[in-house]
Every structure is written in structure tokens, then in C-alpha cells.
CSV table of C-alpha atoms in Angstrom, one decimal:
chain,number,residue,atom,x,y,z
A,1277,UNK,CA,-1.8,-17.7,5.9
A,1278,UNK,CA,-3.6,-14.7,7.2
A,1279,UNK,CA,-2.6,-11.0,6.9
A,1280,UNK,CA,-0.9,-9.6,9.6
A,1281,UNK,CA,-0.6,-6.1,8.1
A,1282,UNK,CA,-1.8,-4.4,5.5
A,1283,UNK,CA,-1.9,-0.7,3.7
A,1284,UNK,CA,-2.8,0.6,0.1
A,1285,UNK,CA,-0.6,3.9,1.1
A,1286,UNK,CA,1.8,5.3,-1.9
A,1287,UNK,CA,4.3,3.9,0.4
A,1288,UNK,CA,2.6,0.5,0.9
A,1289,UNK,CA,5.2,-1.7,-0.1
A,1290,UNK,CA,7.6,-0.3,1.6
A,1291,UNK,CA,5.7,-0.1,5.0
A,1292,UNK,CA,5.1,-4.1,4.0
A,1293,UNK,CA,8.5,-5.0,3.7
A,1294,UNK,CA,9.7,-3.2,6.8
A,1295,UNK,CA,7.1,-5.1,8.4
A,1296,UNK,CA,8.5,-8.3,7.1
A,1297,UNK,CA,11.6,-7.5,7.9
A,1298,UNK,CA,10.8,-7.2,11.9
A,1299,UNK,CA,8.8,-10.9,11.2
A,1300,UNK,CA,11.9,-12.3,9.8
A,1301,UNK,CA,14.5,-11.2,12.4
A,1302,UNK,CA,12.1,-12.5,15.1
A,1303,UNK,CA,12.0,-15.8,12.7
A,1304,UNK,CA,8.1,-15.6,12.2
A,1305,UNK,CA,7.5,-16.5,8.5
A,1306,UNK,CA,6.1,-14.3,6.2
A,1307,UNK,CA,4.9,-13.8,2.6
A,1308,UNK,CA,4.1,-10.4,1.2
A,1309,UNK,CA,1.6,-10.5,-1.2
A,1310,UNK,CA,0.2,-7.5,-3.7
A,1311,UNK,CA,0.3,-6.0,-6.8
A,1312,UNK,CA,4.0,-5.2,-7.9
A,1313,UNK,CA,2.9,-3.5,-10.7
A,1314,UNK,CA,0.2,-1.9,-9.8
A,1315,UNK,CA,1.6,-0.1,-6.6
A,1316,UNK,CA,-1.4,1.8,-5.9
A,1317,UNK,CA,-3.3,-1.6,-4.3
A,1318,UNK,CA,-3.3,-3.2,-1.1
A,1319,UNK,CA,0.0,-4.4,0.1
A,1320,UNK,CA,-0.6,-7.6,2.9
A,1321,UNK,CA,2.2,-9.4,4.8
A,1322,UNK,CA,1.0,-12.6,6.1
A,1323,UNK,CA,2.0,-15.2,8.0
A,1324,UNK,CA,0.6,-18.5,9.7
A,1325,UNK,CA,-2.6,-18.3,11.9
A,1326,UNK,CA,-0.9,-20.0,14.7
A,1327,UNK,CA,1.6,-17.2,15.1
A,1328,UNK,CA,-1.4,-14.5,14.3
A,1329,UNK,CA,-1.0,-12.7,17.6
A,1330,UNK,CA,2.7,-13.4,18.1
A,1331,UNK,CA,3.9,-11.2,14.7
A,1332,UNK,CA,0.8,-8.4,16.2
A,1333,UNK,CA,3.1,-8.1,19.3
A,1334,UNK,CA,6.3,-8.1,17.9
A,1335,UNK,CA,4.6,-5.7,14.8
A,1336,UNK,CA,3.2,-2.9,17.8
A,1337,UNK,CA,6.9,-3.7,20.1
A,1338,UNK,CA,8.7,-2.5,16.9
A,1339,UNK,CA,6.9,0.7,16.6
A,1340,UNK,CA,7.1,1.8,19.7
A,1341,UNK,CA,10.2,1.0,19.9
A,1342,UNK,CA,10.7,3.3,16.5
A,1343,UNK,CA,8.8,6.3,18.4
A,1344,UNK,CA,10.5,6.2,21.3
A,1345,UNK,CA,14.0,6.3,19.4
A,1346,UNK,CA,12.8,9.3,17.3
A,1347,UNK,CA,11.8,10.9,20.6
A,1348,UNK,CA,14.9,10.6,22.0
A,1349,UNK,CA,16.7,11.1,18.7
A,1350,UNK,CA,15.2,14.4,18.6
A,1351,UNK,CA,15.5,15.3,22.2
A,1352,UNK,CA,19.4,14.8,21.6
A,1353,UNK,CA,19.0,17.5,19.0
A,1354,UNK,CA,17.6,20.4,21.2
């Protein structure tokens, strides 16, 4: 397993297990792995090595995909 994704933000374990959550939908396997009780450490989602660069694109495809919604979300609102 190798991380895919990783942030020591306030938010980190959030961010991780919205990246998870695009892994899992697009059936890529994924662990998250940090310090639950210690929130203010490095988050990591990893996944196999074989599907390193797989779960990069289908990471970077999901946030553009989340900008270009917001975009239009608040185009819609002007």
C-alpha cells in the first residue's frame, strides 16, 4: 500500500475520507490511515501500487469535476 493522498489540515480527515469515498465508488481499494485521536497529524489514504496512478486520475477527475460544479453552481446564482 502506498499513499495516494495525504494532508495534516484541521480538516484532514475529512478531506481523507472524501478522497476515499471517490476510490470506493470507482472500486479502487483503500485504507485511511492516521491518528484518530490525535487529529492534528497527517491523514494518508492509500491504496495498492499497481493502481497508484489510476486513483491519481480518478482523485484530480473528481476535483475538477467539484470546481467546475461550483462554477456553474454559482453562475446559476447571478
Amino acid at each position: 500500500m502506498v499513499a495516494v493522498f495525504s494532508s495534516s489540515n484541521h480538516d484532514g480527515e475529512m478531506e481523507a475520507m472524501a478522497v476515499k469515498g471517490v476510490l470506493d465508488s470507482n472500486k479502487i481499494p483503500a485504507m485511511i490511515v492516521g491518528p484518530h485521536m490525535l487529529p492534528n497529524l497527517e491523514f494518508q489514504v492509500q491504496v495498492p501500487e499497481h493502481l497508484l496512478e489510476t486513483a491519481r486520475q480518478l482523485i484530480k477527475d473528481a476535483r475538477q469535476g467539484g470546481r467546475k460544479a461550483a462554477a456553474e453552481a454559482e453562475a446559476f446564482t447571478e
